[in-house]
Short mmCIF file of C-alpha atoms in Angstrom, two decimals:
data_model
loop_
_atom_site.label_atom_id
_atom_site.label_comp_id
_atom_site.label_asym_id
_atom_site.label_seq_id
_atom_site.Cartn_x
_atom_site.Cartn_y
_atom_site.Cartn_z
CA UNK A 1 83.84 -35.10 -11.91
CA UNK A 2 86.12 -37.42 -10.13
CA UNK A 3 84.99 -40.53 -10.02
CA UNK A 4 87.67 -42.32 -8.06
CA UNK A 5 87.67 -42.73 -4.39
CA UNK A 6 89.56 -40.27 -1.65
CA UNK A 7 91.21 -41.91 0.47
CA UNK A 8 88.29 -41.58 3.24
CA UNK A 9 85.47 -43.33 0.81
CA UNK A 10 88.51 -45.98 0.06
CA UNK A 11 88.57 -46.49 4.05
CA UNK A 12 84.81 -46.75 3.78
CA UNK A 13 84.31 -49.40 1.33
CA UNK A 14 86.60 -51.16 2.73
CA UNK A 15 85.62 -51.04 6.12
CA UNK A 16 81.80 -52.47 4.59
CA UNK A 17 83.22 -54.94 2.41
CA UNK A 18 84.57 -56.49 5.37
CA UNK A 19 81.58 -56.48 7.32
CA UNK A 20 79.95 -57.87 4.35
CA UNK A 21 81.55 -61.06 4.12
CA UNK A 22 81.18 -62.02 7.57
CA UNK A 23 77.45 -60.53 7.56
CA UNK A 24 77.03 -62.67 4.47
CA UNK A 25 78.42 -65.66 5.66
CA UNK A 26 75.92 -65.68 8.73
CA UNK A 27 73.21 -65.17 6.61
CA UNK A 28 70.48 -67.67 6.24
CA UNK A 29 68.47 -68.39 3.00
CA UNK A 30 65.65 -66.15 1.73
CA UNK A 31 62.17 -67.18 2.35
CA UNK A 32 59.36 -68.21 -0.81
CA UNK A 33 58.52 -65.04 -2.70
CA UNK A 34 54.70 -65.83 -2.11
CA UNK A 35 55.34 -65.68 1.92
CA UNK A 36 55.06 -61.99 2.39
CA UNK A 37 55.08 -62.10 6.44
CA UNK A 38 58.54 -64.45 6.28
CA UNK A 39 59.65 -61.81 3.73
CA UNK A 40 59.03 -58.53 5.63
CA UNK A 41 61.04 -60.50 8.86
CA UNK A 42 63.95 -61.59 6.67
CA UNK A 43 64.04 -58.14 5.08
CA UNK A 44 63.51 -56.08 8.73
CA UNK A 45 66.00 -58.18 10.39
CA UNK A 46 68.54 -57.61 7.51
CA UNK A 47 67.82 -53.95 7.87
CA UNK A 48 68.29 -54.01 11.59
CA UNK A 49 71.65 -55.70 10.93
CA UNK A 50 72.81 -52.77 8.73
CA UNK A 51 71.33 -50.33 11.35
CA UNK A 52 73.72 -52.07 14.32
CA UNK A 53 76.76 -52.24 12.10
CA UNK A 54 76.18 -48.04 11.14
CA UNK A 55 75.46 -48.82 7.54
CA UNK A 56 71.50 -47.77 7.04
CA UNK A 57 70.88 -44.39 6.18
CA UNK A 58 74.47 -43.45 5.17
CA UNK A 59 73.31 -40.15 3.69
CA UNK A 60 70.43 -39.20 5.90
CA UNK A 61 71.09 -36.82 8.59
CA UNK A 62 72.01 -37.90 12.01
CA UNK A 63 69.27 -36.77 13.91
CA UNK A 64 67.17 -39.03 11.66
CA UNK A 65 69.18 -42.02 12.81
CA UNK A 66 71.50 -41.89 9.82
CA UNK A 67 75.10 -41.68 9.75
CA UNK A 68 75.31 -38.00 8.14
CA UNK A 69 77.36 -38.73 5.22
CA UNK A 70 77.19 -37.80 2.12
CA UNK A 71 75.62 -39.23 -1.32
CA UNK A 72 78.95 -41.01 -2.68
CA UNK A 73 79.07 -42.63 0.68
CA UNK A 74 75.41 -44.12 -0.67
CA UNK A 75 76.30 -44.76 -4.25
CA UNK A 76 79.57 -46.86 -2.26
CA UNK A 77 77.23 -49.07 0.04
CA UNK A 78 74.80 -49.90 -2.88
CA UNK A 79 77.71 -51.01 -5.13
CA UNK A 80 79.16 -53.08 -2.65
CA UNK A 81 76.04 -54.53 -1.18
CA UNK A 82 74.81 -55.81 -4.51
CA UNK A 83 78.51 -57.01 -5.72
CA UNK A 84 78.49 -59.00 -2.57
CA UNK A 85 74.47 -60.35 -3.02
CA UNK A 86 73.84 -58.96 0.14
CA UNK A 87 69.50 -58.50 0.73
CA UNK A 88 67.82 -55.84 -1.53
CA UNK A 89 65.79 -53.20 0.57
CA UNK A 90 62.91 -55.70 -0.59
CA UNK A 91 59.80 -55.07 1.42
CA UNK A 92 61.25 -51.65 2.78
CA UNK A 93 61.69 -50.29 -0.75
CA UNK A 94 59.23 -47.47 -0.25
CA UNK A 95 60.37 -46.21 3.01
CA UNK A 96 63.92 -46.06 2.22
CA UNK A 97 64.12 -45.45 -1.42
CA UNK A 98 61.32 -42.50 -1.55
CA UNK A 99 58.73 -41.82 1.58
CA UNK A 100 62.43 -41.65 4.14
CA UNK A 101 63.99 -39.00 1.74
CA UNK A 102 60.81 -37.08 1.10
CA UNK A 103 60.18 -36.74 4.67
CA UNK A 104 63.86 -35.82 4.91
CA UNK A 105 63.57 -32.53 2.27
CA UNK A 106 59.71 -31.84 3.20
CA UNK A 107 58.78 -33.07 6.80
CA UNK A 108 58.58 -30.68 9.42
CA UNK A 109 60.80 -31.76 12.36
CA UNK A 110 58.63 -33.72 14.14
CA UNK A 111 58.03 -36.06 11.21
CA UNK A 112 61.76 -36.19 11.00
CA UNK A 113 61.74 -37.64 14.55
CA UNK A 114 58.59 -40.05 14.45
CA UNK A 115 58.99 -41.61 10.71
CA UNK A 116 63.08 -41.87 10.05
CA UNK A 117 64.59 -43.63 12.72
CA UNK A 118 62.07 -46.96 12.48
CA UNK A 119 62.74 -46.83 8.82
CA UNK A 120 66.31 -46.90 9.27
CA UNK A 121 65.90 -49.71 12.12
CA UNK A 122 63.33 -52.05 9.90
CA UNK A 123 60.80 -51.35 12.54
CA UNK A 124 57.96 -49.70 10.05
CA UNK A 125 56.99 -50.85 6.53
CA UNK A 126 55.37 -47.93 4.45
CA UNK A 127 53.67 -48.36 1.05
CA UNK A 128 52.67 -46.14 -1.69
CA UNK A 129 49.33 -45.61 -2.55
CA UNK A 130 49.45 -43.05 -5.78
CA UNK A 131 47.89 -44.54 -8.50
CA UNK A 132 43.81 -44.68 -9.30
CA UNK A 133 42.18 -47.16 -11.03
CA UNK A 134 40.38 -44.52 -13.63
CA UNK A 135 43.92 -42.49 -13.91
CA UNK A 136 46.18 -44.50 -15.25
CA UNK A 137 49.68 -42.93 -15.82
CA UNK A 138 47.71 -39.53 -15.38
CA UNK A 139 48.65 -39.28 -11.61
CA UNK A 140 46.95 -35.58 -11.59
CA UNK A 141 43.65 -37.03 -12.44
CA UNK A 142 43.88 -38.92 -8.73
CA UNK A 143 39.94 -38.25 -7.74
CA UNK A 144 40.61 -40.00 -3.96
CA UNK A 145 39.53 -36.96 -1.51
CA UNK A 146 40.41 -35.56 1.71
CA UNK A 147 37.99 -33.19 3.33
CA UNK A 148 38.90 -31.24 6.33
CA UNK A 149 37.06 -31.36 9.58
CA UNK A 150 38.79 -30.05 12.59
CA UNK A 151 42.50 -31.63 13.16
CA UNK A 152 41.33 -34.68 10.77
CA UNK A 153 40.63 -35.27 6.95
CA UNK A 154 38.17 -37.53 6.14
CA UNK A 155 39.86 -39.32 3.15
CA UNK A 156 37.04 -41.47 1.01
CA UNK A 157 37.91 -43.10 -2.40
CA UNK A 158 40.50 -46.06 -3.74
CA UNK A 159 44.04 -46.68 -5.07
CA UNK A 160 45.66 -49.55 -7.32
CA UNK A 161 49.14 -51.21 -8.02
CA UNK A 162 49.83 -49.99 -4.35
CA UNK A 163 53.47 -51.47 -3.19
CA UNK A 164 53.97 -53.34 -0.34
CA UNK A 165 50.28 -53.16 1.11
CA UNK A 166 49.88 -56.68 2.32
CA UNK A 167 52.66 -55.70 5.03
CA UNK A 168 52.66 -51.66 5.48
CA UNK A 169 52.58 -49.60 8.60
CA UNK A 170 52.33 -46.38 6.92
CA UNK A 171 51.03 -45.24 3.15
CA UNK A 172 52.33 -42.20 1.54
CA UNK A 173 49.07 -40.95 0.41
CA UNK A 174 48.17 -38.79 -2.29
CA UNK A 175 44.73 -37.08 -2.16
CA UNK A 176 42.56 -33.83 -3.40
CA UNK A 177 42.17 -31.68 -0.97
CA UNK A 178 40.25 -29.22 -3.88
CA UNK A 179 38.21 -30.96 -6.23
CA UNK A 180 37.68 -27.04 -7.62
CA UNK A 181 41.38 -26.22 -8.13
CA UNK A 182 43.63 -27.32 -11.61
CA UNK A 183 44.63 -30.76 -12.08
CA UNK A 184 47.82 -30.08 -10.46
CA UNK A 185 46.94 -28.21 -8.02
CA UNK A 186 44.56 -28.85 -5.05
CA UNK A 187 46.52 -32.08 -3.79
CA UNK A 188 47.55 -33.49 -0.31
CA UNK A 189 50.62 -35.65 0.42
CA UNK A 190 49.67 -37.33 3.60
CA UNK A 191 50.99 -40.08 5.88
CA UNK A 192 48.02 -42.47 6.36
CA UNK A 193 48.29 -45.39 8.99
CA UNK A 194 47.42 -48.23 7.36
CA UNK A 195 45.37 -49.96 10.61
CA UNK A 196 43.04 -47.21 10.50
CA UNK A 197 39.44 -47.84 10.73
CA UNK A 198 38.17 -47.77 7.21
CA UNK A 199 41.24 -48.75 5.41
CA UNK A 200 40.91 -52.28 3.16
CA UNK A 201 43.76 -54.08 1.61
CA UNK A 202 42.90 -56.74 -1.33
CA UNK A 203 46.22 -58.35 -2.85
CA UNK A 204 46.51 -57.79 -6.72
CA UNK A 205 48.24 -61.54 -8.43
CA UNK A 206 50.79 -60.64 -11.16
CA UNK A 207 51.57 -62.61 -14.08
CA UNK A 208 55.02 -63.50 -11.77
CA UNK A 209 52.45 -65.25 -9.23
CA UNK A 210 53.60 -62.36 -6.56
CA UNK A 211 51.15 -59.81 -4.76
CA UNK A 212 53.94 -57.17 -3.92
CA UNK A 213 51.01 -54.75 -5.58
CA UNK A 214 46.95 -54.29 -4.27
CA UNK A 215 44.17 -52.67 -4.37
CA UNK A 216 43.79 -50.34 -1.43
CA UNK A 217 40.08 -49.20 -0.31
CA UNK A 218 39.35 -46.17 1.95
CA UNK A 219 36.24 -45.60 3.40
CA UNK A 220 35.98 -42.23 5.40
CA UNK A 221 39.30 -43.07 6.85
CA UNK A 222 40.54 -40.34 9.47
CA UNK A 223 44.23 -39.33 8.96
CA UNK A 224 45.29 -36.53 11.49
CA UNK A 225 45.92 -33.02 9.89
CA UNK A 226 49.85 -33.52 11.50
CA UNK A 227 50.09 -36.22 9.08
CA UNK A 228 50.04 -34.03 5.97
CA UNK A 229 53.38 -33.48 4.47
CA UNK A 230 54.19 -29.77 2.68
CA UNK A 231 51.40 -27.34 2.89
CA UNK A 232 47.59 -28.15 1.99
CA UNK A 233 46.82 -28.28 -1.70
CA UNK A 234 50.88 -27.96 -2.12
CA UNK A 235 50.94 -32.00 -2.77
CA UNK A 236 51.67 -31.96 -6.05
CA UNK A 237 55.28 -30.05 -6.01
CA UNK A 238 55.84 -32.96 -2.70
CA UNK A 239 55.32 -36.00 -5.22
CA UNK A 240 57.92 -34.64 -8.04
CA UNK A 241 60.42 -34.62 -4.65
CA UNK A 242 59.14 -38.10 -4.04
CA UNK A 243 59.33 -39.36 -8.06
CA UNK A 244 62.72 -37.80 -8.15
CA UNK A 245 64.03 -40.27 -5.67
CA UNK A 246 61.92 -43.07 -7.05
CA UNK A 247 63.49 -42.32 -10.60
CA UNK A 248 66.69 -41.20 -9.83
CA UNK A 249 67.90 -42.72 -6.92
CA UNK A 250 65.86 -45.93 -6.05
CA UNK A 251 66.28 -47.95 -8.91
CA UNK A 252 70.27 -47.81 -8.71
CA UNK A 253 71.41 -50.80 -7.02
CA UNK A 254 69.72 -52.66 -9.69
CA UNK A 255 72.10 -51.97 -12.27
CA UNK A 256 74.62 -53.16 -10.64
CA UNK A 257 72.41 -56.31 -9.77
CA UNK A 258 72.06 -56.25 -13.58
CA UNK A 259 75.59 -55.87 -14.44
CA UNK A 260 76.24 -59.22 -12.29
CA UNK A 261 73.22 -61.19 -13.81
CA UNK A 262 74.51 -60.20 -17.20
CA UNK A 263 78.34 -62.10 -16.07
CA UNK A 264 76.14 -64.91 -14.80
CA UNK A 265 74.16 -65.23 -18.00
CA UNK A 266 77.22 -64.91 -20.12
CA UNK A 267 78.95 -68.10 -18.51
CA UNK A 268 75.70 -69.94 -18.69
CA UNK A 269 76.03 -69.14 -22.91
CA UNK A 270 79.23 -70.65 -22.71
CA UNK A 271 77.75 -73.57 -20.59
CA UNK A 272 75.14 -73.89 -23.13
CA UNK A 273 76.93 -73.30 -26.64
CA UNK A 274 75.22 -70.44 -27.15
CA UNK A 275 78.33 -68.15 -27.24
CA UNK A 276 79.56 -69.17 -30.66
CA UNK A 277 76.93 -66.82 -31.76
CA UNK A 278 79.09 -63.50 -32.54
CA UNK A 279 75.36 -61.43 -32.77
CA UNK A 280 74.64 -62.89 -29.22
CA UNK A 281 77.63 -62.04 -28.08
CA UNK A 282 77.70 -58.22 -29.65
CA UNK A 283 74.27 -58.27 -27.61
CA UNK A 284 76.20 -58.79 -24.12
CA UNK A 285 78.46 -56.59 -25.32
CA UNK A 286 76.09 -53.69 -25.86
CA UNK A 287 74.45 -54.36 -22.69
CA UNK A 288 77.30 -54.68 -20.66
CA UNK A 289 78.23 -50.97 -22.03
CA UNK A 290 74.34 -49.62 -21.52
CA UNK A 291 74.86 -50.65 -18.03
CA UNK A 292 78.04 -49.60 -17.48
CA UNK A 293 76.84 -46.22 -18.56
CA UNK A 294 73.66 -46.06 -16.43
CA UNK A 295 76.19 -46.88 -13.13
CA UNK A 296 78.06 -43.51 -14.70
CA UNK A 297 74.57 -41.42 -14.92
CA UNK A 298 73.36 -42.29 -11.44
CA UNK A 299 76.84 -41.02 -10.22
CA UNK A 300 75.93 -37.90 -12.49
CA UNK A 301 72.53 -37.68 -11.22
CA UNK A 302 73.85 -37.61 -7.19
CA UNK A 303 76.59 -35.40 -7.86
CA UNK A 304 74.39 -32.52 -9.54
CA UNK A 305 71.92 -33.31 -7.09
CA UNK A 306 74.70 -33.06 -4.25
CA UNK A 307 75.88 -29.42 -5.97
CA UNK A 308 72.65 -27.92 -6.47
CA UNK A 309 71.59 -28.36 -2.67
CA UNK A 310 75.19 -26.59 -2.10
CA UNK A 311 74.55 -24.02 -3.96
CA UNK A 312 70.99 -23.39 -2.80
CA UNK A 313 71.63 -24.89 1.03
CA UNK A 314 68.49 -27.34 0.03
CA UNK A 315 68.29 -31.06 0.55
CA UNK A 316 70.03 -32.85 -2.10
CA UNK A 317 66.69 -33.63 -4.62
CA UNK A 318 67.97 -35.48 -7.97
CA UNK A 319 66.47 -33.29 -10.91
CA UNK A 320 65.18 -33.96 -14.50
CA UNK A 321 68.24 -36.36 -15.41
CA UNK A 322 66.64 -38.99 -13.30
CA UNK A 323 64.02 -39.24 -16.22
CA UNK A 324 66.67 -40.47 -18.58
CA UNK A 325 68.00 -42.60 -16.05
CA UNK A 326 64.39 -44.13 -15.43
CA UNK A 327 63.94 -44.64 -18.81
CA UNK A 328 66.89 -46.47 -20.63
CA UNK A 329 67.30 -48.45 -17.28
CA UNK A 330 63.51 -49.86 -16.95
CA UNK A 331 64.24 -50.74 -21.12
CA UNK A 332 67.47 -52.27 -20.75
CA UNK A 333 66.41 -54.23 -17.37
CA UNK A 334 63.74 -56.08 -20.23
CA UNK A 335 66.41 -56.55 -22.71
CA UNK A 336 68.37 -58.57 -20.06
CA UNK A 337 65.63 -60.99 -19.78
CA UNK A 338 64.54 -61.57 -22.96
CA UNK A 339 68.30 -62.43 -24.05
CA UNK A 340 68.23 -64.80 -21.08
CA UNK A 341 65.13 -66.08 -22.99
CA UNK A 342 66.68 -66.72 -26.07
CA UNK A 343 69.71 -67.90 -24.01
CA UNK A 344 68.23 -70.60 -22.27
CA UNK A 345 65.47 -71.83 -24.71
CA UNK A 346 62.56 -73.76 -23.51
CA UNK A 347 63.87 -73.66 -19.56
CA UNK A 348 62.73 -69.78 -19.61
CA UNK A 349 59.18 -71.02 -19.71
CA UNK A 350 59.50 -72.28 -16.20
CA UNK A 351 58.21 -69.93 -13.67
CA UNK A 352 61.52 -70.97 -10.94
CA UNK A 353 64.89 -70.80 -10.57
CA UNK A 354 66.83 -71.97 -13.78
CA UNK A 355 69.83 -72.89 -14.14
CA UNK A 356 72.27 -71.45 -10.89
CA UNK A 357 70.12 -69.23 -8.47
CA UNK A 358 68.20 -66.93 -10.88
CA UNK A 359 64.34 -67.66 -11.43
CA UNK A 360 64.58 -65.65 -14.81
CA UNK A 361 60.96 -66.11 -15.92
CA UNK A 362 59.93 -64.70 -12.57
CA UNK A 363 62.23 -62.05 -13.25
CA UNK A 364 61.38 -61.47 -16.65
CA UNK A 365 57.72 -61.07 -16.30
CA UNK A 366 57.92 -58.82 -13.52
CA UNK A 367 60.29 -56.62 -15.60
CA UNK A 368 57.64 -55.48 -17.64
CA UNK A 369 56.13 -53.57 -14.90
CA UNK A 370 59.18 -51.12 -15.01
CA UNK A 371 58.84 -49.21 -17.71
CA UNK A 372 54.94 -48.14 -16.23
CA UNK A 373 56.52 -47.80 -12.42
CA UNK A 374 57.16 -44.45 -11.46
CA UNK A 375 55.60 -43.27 -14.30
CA UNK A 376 55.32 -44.63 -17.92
CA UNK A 377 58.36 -44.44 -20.25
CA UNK A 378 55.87 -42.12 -22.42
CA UNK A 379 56.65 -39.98 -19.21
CA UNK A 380 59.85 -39.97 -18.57
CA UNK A 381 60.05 -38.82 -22.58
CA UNK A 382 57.54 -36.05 -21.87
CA UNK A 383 60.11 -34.48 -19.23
CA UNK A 384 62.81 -35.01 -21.25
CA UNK A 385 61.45 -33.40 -23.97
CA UNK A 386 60.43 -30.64 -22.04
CA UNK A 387 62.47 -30.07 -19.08
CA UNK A 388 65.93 -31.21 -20.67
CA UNK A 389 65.29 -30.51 -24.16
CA UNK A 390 62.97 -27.66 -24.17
CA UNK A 391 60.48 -28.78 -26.07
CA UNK A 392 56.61 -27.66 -25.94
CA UNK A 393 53.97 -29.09 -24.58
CA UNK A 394 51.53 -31.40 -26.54
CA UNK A 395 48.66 -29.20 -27.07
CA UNK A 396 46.49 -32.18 -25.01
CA UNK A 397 48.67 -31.68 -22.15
CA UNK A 398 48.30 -27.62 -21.98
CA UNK A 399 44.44 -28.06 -22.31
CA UNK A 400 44.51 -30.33 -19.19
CA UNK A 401 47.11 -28.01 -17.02
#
């Protein structure tokens, strides 16, 4: 694989890194953290401003409202985006990152046309509502149902650790649509509007002090049978579309958000004396290479992705890989913070921004909730074992299948 740019992806980074630095320089200052409605504006407008300028949606197709290039045209904007500390996709996350492209390789057309293009203009905030208080990592043991009557389900039951729900439009929904079929079988992927009657929101406090997670409540809520995404009972092959983009894809402007932490970190040692220390420094060294590496396997990940859906004229879905992406990146993410821990001494216990711009307590604590996002590092080892490696089953797992 080449990894250098043509000539035409040389034209386009340049052509954004331009735009960048004057976007940047107009930019104003983030809101508070805690301020969820200033935080969805600040994050819609900056979305907007990369919809007017032709840079949201690089990869999505144009009738979707994207610009119909292709998946190193992506991989370019998120580099340069982060290197410049341009806005993350923040409160959008789940539209963009996973519900967009899931709707892209499973929506029937007119999804395509209703959800895509206010995505891509930071007109509609979507959510994900997959996990169940009693399931745990066990997403097939989801229990929330969806019976049928007429052009409606009737959806009853709860989720947890939903993202984004304080500010959502939309909900990718997962729900059992058989409570008499197998574990994996028997499920729904629907599109649930989140002001529908029956629907309660209550805001989950992490140990960061944020509620980007809640509780989400739904009593007899009726979603419209248009709203269901793949066939009926055929929800279960939709969400490993949707986890493939959450692991392979969604997390990968964070390395390179990592990679410039880590340089920012490293002249704070000096700042602080702590660089004498040659095993602190073989630390930033060893990170410096894990990330370097994980920038290298999400251009791996795309560009198998990108083949395959040549070869098969599907959409381009990343496959198994993204588990090994998910789970060195959600360990070494932690690593970075506790060396800015041990870095920075007793200022790490302040919940804050330390130091230059960083609050790296904040960041720290939330980073434990990545190796359990998007499924638990004991699951992204599972696949590995047993998609890339070949491995059995556990004998636990082919009793439950």
């Amino acid at each position: 694989m080449d990894l250098s740019d043509t000539p035409a992806e040389a034209g386009f980074r340049c052509g954004l890194r331009s735009w960048l630095a004057k976007a940047m320089a107009e930019l104003g200052p983030p809101p508070d953290p805690a301020d969820w409605p200033a935080r969805r504006a600040y994050d819609t407008a900056w979305q907007r401003q990369l919809y007017e300028a032709g840079y949201a949606g690089v990869h999505w197709p144009a009738e979707a409202g994207g610009r119909g290039a292709g998946p190193v045209e992506h991989l370019i904007l998120l580099e340069e985006t982060e290197r410049a500390g341009a806005p993350y996709v923040g409160a959008n996350f789940v539209g963009l990152l996973h519900a967009g492209p899931t709707i892209v390789a499973e929506g029937t057309p007119e999804q395509r046309r209703r959800y895509l293009p206010p995505i891509l203009r930071g007109e509609e905030i979507w959510c994900q509502g997959f996990s169940e208080p009693d399931a745990g990592s066990d997403l097939a043991a989801l229990r929330t149902r969806a019976v049928r009557d007429g052009d409606h389900y009737v959806v009853t039951g709860s989720k947890i650790w939903t993202s984004h729900a304080e500010v959502a439009d939309w909900c990718e929904l997962l729900v059992r649509t058989d409570p008499e079929a197998p574990r994996h079988q028997g499920i729904s992927w629907l599109i649930l509007p989140m002001d529908a009657s029956g629907v309660t929101v209550r805001p989950l406090r992490t140990l960061a002090g944020t509620t980007e997670f809640a509780e989400l409540f739904l009593d007899e809520v009726r979603v419209p049978v248009s709203n269901r995404v793949g066939a009926e009972n055929d929800g279960w092959r939709v969400t490993m579309v949707t986890l493939s983009f959450e692991r392979g894809t969604a997390f990968a402007a964070e390395v390179v958000a990592c990679r410039r932490t880590l340089g920012r970190l490293a002249r704070l040692a000096e700042t602080e004396g702590a660089w004498t220390d040659a095993v602190l420094r073989r630390r930033f060294g060893l990170l410096a290479g894990q990330f370097d590496a994980l920038w290298r396997l999400v251009q791996w990940n795309v560009s198998e992705a990108a083949a395959a859906a040549a070869r098969t004229g599907g959409d381009a879905v990343p496959g198994a890989g993204a588990s090994v992406f998910k789970l060195r990146f959600s360990e070494a993410r932690q690593e970075l913070y506790d060396l800015a821990a041990e870095v920075l001494g007793s200022g790490s216990l302040l919940l804050g921004a330390v130091g230059e711009e960083e609050d790296w307590t904040g960041q720290r604590l939330q980073g434990l909730s990545y190796t359990i996002a998007a499924g638990t590092s004991q699951i992204q080892r599972s696949i590995v074992a047993q998609r890339i490696l070949g491995l059995p089953k556990p004998r636990s797992a082919t009793r439950g299948s």
